[in-house]
Tab-separated table of C-alpha atoms and ligand atoms in Angstrom:
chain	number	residue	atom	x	y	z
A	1	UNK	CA	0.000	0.000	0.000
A	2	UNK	CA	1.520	3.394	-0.792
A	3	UNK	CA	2.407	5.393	1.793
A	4	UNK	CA	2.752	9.230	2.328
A	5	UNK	CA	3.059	11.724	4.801
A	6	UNK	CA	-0.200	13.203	3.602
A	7	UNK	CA	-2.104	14.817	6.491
A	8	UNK	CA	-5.575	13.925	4.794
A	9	UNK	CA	-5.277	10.292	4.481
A	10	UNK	CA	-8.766	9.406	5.086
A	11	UNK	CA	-10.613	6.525	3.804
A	12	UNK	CA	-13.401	5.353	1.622
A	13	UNK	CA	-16.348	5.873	4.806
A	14	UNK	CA	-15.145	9.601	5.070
A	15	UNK	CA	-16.632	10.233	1.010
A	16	UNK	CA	-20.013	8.512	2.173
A	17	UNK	CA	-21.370	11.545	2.657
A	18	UNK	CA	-20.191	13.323	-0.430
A	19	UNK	CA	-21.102	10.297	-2.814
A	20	UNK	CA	-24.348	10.258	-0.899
A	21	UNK	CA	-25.047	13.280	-2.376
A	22	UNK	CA	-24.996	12.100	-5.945
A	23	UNK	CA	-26.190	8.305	-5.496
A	24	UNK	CA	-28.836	7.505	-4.124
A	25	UNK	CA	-27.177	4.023	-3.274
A	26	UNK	CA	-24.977	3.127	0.043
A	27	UNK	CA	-21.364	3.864	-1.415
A	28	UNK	CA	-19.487	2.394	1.193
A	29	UNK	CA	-20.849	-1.342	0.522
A	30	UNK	CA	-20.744	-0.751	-3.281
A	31	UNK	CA	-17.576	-2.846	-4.531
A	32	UNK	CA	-15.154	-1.225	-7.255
A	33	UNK	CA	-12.813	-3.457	-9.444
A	34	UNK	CA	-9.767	-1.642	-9.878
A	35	UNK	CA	-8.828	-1.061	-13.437
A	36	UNK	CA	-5.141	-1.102	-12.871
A	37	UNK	CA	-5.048	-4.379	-10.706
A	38	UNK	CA	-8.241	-6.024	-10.555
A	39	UNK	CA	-8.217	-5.866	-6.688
A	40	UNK	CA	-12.061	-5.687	-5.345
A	41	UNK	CA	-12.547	-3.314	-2.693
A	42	UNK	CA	-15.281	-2.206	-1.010
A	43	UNK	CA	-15.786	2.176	-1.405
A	44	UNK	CA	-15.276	2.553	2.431
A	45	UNK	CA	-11.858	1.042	1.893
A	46	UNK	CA	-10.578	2.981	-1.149
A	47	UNK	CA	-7.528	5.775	0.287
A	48	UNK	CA	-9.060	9.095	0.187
A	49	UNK	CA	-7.262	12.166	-0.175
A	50	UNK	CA	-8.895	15.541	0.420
A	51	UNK	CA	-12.974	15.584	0.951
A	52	UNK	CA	-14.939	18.549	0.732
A	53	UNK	CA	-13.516	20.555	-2.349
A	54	UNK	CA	-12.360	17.880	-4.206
A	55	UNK	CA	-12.068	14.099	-3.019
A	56	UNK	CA	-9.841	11.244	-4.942
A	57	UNK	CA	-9.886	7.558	-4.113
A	58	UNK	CA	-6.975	5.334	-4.789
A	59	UNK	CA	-6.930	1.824	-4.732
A	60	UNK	CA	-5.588	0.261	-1.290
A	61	UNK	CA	-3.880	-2.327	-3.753
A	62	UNK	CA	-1.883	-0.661	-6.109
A	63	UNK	CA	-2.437	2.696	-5.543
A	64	UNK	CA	-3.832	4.240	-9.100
A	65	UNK	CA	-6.759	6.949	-8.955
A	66	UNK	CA	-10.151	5.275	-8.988
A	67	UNK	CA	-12.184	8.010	-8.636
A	68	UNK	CA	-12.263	11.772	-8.704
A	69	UNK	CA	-14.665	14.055	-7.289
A	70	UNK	CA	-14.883	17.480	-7.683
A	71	UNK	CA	-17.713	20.212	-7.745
A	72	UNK	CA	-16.659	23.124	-10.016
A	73	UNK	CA	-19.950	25.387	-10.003
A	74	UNK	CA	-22.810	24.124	-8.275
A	75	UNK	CA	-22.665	20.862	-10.345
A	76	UNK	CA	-20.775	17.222	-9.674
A	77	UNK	CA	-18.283	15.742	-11.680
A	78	UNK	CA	-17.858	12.478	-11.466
A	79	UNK	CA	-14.422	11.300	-12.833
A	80	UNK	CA	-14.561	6.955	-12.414
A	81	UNK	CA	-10.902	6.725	-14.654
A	82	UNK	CA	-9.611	3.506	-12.167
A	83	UNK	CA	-13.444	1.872	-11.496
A	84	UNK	CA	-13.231	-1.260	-14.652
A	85	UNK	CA	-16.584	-2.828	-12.437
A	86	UNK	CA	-19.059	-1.178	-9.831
A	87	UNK	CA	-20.849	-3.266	-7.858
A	88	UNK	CA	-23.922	-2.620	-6.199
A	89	UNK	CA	-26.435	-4.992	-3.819
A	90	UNK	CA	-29.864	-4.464	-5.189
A	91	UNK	CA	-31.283	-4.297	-1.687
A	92	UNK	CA	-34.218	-3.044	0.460
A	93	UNK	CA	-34.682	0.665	0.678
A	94	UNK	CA	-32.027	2.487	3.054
A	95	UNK	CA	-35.397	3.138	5.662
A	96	UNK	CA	-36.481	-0.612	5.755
A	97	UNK	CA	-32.306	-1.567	6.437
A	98	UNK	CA	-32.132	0.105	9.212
B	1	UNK	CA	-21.179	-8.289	2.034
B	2	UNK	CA	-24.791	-6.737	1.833
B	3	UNK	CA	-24.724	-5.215	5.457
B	4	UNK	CA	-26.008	-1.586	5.092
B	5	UNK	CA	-26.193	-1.810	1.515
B	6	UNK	CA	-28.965	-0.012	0.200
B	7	UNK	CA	-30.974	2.191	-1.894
B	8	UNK	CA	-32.883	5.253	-0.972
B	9	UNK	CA	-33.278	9.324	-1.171
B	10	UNK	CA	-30.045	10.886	-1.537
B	11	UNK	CA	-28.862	12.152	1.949
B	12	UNK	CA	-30.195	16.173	3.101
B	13	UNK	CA	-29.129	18.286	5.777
B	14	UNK	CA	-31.143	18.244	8.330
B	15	UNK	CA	-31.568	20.942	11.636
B	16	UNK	CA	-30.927	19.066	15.005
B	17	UNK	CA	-31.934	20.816	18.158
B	18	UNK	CA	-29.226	20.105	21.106
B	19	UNK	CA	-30.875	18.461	24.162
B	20	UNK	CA	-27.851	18.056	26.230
B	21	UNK	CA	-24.143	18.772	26.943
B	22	UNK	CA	-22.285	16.399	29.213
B	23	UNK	CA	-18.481	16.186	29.526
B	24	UNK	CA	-16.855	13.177	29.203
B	25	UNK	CA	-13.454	13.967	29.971
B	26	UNK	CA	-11.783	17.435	30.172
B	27	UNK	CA	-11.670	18.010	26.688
B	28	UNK	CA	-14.267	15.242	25.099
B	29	UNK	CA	-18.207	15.816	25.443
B	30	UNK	CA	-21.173	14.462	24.381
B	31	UNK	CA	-23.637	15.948	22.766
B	32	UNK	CA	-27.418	14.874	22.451
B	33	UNK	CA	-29.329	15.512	19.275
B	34	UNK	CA	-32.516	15.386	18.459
B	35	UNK	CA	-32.760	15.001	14.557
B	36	UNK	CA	-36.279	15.336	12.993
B	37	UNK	CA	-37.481	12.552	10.417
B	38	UNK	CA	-34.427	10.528	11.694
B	39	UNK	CA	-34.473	7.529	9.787
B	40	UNK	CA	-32.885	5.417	12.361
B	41	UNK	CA	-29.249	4.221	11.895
B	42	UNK	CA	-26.517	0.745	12.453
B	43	UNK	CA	-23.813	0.923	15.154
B	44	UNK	CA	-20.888	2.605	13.218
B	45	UNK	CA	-22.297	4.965	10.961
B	46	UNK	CA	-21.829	8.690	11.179
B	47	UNK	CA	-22.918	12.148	10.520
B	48	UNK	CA	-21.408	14.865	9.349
B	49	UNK	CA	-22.248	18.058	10.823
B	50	UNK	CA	-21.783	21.303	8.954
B	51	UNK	CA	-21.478	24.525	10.857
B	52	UNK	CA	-21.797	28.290	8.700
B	53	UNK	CA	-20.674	31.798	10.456
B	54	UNK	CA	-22.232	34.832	9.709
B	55	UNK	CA	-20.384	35.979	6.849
B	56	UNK	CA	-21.661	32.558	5.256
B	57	UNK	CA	-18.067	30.850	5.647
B	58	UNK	CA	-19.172	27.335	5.885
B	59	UNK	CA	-17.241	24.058	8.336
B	60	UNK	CA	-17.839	20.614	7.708
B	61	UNK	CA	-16.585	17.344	9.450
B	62	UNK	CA	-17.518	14.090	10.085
B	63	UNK	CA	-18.484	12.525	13.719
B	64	UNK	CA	-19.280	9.047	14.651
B	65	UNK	CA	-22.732	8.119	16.412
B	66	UNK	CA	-21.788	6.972	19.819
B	67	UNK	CA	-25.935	5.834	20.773
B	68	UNK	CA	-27.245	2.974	19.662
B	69	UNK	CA	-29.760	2.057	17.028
B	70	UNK	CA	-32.484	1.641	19.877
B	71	UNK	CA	-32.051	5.241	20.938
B	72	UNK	CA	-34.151	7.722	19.520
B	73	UNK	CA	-31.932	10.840	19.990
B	74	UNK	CA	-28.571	10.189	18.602
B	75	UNK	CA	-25.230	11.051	20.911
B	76	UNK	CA	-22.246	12.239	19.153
B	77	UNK	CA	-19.244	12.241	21.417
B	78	UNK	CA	-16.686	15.273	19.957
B	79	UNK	CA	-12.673	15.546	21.551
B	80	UNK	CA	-11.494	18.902	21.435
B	81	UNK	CA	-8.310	18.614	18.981
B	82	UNK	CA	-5.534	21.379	19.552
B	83	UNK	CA	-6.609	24.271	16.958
B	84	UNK	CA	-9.536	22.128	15.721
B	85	UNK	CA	-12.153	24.958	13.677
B	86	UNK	CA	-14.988	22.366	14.714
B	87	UNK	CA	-14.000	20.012	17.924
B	88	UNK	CA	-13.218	23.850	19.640
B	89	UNK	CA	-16.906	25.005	18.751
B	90	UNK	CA	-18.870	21.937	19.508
B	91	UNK	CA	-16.996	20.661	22.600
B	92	UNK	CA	-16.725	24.755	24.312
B	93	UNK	CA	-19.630	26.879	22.324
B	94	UNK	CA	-22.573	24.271	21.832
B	95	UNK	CA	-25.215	24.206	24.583
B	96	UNK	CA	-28.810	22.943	25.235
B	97	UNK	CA	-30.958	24.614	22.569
B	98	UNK	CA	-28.425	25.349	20.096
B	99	UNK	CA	-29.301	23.966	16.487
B	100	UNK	CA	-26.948	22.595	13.947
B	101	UNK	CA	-26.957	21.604	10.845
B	102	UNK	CA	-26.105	17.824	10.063
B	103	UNK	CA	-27.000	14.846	7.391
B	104	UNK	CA	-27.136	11.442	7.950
B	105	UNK	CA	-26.584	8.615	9.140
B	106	UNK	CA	-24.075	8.047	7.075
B	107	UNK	CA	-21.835	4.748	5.844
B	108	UNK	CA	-22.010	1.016	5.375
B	109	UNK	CA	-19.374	-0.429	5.441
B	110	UNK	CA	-17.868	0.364	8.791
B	111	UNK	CA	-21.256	-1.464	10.785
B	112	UNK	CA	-22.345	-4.209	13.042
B	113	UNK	CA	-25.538	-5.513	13.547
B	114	UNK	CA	-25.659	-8.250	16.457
B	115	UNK	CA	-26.751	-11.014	13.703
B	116	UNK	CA	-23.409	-11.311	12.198
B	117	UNK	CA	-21.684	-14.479	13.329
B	118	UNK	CA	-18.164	-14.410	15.252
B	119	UNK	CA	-16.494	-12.864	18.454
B	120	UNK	CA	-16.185	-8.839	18.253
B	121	UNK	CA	-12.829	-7.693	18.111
B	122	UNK	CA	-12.846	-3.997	18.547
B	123	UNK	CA	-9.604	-1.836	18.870
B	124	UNK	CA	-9.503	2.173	18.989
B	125	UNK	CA	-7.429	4.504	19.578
B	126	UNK	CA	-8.683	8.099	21.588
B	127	UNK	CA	-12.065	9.327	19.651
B	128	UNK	CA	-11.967	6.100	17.355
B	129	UNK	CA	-13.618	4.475	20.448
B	130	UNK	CA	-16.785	6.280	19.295
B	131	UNK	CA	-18.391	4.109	16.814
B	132	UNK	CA	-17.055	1.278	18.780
B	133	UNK	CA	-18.842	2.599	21.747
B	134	UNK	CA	-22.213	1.968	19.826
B	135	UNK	CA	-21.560	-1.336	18.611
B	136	UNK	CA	-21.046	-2.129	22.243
B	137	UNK	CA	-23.982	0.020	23.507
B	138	UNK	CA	-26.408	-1.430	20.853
B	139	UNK	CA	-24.876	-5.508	22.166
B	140	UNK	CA	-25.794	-4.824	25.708
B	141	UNK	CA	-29.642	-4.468	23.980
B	142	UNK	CA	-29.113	-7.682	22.350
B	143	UNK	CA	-30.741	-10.950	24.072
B	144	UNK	CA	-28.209	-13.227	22.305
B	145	UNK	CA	-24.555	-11.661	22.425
B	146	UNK	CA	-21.333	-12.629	20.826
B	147	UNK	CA	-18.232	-12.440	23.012
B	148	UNK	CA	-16.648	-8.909	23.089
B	149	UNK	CA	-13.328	-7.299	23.493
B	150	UNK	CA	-11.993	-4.011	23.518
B	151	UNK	CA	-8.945	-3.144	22.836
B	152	UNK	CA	-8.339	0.680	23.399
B	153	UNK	CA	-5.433	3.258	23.025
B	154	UNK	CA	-5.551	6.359	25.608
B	155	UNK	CA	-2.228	9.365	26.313
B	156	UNK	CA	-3.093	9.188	29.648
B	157	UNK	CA	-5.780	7.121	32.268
B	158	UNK	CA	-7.684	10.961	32.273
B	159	UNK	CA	-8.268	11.061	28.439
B	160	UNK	CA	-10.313	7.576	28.472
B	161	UNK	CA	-13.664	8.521	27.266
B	162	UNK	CA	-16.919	6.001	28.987
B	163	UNK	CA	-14.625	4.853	31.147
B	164	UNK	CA	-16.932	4.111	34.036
B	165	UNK	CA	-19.519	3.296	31.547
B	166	UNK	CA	-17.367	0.667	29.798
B	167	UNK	CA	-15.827	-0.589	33.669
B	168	UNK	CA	-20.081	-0.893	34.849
B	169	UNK	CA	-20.701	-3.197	30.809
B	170	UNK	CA	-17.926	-5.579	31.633
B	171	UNK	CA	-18.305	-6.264	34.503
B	172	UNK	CA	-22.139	-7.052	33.998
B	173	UNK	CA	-21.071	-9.223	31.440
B	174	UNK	CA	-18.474	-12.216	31.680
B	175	UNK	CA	-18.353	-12.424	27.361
B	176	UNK	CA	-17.220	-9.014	27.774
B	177	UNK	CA	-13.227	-7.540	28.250
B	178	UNK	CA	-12.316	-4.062	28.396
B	179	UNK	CA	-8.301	-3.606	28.053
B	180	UNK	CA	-6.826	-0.140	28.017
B	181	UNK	CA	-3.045	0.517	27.245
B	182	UNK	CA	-1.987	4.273	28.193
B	183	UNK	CA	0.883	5.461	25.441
B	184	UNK	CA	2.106	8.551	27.755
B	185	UNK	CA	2.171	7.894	31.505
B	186	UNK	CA	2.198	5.155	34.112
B	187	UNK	CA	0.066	6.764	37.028
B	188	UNK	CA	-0.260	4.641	40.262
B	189	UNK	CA	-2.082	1.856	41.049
B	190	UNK	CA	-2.375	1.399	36.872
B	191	UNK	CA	-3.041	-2.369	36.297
B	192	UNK	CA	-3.285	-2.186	32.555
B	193	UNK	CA	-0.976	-2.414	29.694
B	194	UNK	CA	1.010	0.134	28.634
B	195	UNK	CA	2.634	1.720	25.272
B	196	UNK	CA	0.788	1.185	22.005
B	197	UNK	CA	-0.878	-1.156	20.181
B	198	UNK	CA	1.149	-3.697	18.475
B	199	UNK	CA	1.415	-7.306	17.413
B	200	UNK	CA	2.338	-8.270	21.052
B	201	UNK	CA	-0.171	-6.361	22.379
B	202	UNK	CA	-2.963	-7.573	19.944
B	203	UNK	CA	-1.589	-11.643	20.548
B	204	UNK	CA	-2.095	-10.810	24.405
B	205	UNK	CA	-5.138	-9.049	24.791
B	206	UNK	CA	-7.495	-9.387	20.965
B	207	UNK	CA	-9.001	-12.655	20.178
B	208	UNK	CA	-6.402	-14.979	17.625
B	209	UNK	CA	-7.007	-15.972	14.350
B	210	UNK	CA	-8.463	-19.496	14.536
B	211	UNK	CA	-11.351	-18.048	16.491
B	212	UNK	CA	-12.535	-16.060	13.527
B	213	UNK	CA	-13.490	-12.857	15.110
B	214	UNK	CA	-15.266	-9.686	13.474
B	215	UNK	CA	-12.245	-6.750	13.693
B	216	UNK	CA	-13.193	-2.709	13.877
B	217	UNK	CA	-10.514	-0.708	14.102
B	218	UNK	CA	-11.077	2.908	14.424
B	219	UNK	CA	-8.449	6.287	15.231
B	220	UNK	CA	-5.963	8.080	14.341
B	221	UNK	CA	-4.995	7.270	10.436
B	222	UNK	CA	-1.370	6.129	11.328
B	223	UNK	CA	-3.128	4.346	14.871
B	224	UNK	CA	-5.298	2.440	12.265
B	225	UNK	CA	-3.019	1.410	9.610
B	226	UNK	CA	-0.033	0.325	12.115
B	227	UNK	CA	-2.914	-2.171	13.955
B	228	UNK	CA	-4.285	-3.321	10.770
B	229	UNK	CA	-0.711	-4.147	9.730
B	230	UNK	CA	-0.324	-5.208	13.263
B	231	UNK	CA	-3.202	-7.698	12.730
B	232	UNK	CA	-2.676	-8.929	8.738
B	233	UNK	CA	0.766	-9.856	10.388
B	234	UNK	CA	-0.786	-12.066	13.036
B	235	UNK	CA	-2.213	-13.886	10.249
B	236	UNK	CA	-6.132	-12.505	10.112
B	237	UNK	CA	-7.575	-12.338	6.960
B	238	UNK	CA	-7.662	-8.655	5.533
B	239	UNK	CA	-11.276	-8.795	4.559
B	240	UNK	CA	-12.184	-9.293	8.188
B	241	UNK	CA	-10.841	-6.808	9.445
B	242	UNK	CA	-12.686	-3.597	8.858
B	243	UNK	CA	-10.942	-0.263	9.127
B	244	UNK	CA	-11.914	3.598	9.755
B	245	UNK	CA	-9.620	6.435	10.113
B	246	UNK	CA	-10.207	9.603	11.755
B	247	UNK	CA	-7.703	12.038	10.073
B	248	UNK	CA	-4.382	13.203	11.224
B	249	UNK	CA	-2.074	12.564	14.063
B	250	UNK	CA	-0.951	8.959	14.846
B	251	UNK	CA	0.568	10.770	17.927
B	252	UNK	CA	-1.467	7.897	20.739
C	1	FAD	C1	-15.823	9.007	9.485
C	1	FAD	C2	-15.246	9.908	10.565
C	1	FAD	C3	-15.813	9.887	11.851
C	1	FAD	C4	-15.301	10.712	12.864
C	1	FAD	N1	-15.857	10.632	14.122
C	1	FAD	C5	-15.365	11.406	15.118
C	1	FAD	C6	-15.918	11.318	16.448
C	1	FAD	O1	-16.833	10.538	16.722
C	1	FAD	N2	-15.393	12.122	17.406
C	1	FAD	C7	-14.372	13.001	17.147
C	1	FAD	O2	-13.967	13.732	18.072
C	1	FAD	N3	-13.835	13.093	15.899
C	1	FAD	C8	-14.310	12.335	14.887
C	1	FAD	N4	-13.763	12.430	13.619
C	1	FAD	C9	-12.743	13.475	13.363
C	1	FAD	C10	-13.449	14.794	13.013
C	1	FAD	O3	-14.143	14.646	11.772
C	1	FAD	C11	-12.485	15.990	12.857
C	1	FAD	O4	-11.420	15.633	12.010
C	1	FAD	C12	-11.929	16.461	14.174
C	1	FAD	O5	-12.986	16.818	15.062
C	1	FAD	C13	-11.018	17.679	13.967
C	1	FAD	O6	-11.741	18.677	13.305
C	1	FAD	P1	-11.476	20.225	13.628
C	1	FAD	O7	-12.283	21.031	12.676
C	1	FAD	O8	-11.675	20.483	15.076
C	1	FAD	O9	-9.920	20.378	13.329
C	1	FAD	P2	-9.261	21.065	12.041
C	1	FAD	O10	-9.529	22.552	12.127
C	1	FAD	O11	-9.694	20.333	10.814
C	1	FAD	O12	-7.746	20.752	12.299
C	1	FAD	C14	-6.997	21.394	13.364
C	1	FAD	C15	-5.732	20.618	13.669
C	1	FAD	O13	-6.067	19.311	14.169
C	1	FAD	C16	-5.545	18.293	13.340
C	1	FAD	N5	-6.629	17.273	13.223
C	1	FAD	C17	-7.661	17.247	12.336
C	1	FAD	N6	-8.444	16.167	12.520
C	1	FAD	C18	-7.922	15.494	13.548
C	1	FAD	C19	-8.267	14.302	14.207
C	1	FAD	N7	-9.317	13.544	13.833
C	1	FAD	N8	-7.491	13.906	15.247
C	1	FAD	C20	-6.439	14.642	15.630
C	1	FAD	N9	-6.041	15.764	15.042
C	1	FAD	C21	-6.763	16.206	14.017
C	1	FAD	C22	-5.246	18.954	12.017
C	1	FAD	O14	-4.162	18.334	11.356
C	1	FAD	C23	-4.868	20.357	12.452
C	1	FAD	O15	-3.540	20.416	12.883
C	1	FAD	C24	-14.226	11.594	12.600
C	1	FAD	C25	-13.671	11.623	11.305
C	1	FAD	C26	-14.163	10.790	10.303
C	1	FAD	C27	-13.544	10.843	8.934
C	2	ZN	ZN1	-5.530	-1.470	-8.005
């Protein structure tokens, strides 16, 4: 796993929020197949770096970008370059989950 | 892997009223919420709570829920950290009556629901012991309990937050071990361990690898990767061993 002296190390469960904001699906649970090493890993465990103005999510395996997400002007953009797969558990409804 | 996952409305900000203030420690407290419409939430998850001054400047962080799913009014416990824009207000400037602004619950992969299988192996470090906290506050509710431990990672005996809360669970409960380990002094009459968390540490005190346990570990981002790596080393499986880390300094 790479390692820096990055003060805003955070992981996957930290961007919950902010991807919560676009999908109306449970991030955290969703699994993403990294393009770069086919590693599976669930969205709470991707490395985050930076949250509010701008988050991106490495993978934990090999490090390459899976996602960037960034909000220019009052609109989301939603840059998946590392995701090959998404997956998502066709569930309940977040109220009857819980 | 289809705890917590689910579809529904995209997450709002919602106004919470603040019921109550109560220190924890000198510079943890917890605060009581009550959220309207709250949709009810799983040991683990969090909020995040967005504060906005009067020239509009806006603050937002994340904080674990420390209640437990059976409790209407969610708890959030804050620690002040040195300089911190957010931990300053709500630990010194939030009382009773106060509103704030916060959306959630939030996250699903960092949950535990008492129906999954296996001991609970639960290791913080300082605030990480929130979310933790509710898993263990939401098993005391459970009829049928898995075996517990704690694990926890504390400066000093002063800092430990639910201390006599955690000290009353145990010893109501012989599937249940609290173990402490202070990182920065040895005050008297100390039975615990001391110095932080490492593979010796974790063999001595957190359940081994044959007996399969559930692992949450929660604090510092350096606190949580050094026990993870602590714990892969041991020889438990990675995918058990779920991780969430707080931000900055490792410095437990
Ligand atoms: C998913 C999640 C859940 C969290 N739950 C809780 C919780 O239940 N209780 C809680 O008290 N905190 C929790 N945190 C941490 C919290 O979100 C803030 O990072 C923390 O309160 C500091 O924010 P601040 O605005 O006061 O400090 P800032 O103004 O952001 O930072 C001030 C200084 O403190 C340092 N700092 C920032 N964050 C931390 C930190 N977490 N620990 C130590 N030093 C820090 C910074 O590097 C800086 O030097 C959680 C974080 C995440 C990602
Ligand atoms: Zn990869």
């Amino acid at each position: 796993m790479e390692r820096t002296t990055d003060d805003l190390r955070l992981d996957g469960n930290a961007a919950a929020g902010l991807l919560g904001e676009i999908f109306a699906f449970e991030t955290t649970t969703a699994i993403t197949i990294c393009s770069g090493c086919d590693r599976a890993s669930p969205v709470g465990t991707l490395v985050l770096y930076g949250q509010h103005m701008g988050a991106v999510l490495r993978c934990p395996g090999c490090g390459q970008v899976m996602m960037v997400v960034t909000r220019p002007h009052g609109e989301w953009w939603l840059d998946l370059r590392g995701v090959r797969i998404m997956r998502v558990a066709a569930g309940p409804s977040r109220d009857q989950a819980r | 892997m289809t705890e917590g996952a689910d579809s529904g409305p995209r997450l709002v900000w919602r106004e919470a009223e603040v019921l109550a203030v109560v220190a924890e420690t000198a510079s943890a407290r917890s605060i009581t919420l009550r959220v309207p419409d709250w949709p009810g939430h799983a040991a683990g998850q969090h909020v995040d709570v967005r504060l906005t001054a009067d020239d509009g400047y806006q603050a937002q962080r994340s904080y674990s829920i420390a209640s437990p799913p059976e409790q209407a009014d969610i708890v959030l416990t804050v620690e002040r950290v040195e300089d911190g824009e957010v931990s300053s207000y709500l630990t010194e400037e939030t009382r009773p009556g106060d509103r704030l602004e916060l959306r959630g619950p939030i996250g699903g992969y960092f949950t535990w629901t008492g129906t999954l299988p296996g001991p609970l192996q639960l290791v913080g470090g300082g605030s990480g012991i929130v979310p933790l906290m509710a898993m263990l506050r939401h098993r005391a509710n459970e009829r049928t309990r898995p075996a517990a431990r704690l694990l926890s990672s504390w400066r000093t005996r002063d800092a430990i937050i639910y201390r006599d809360e955690l000290e009353r669970l145990a010893s109501d409960d012989p599937q249940l071990a609290v173990v402490h380990t202070l990182t920065r002094e040895s005050p008297p009459g100390w039975s615990g361990p001391r110095g932080r968390i490492d593979a010796d540490m974790l063999r001595a005190f957190a359940y081994a690898p044959e007996q399969q346990p559930r692992l949450y570990v929660c604090g510092p981002t350096p606190f949580v990767e050094a026990v993870a790596d602590a714990l892969v080393q041991l020889g438990h499986a990675p995918e058990c061993i779920k991780t969430e880390r707080f931000g900055p300094t490792g410095d437990r």
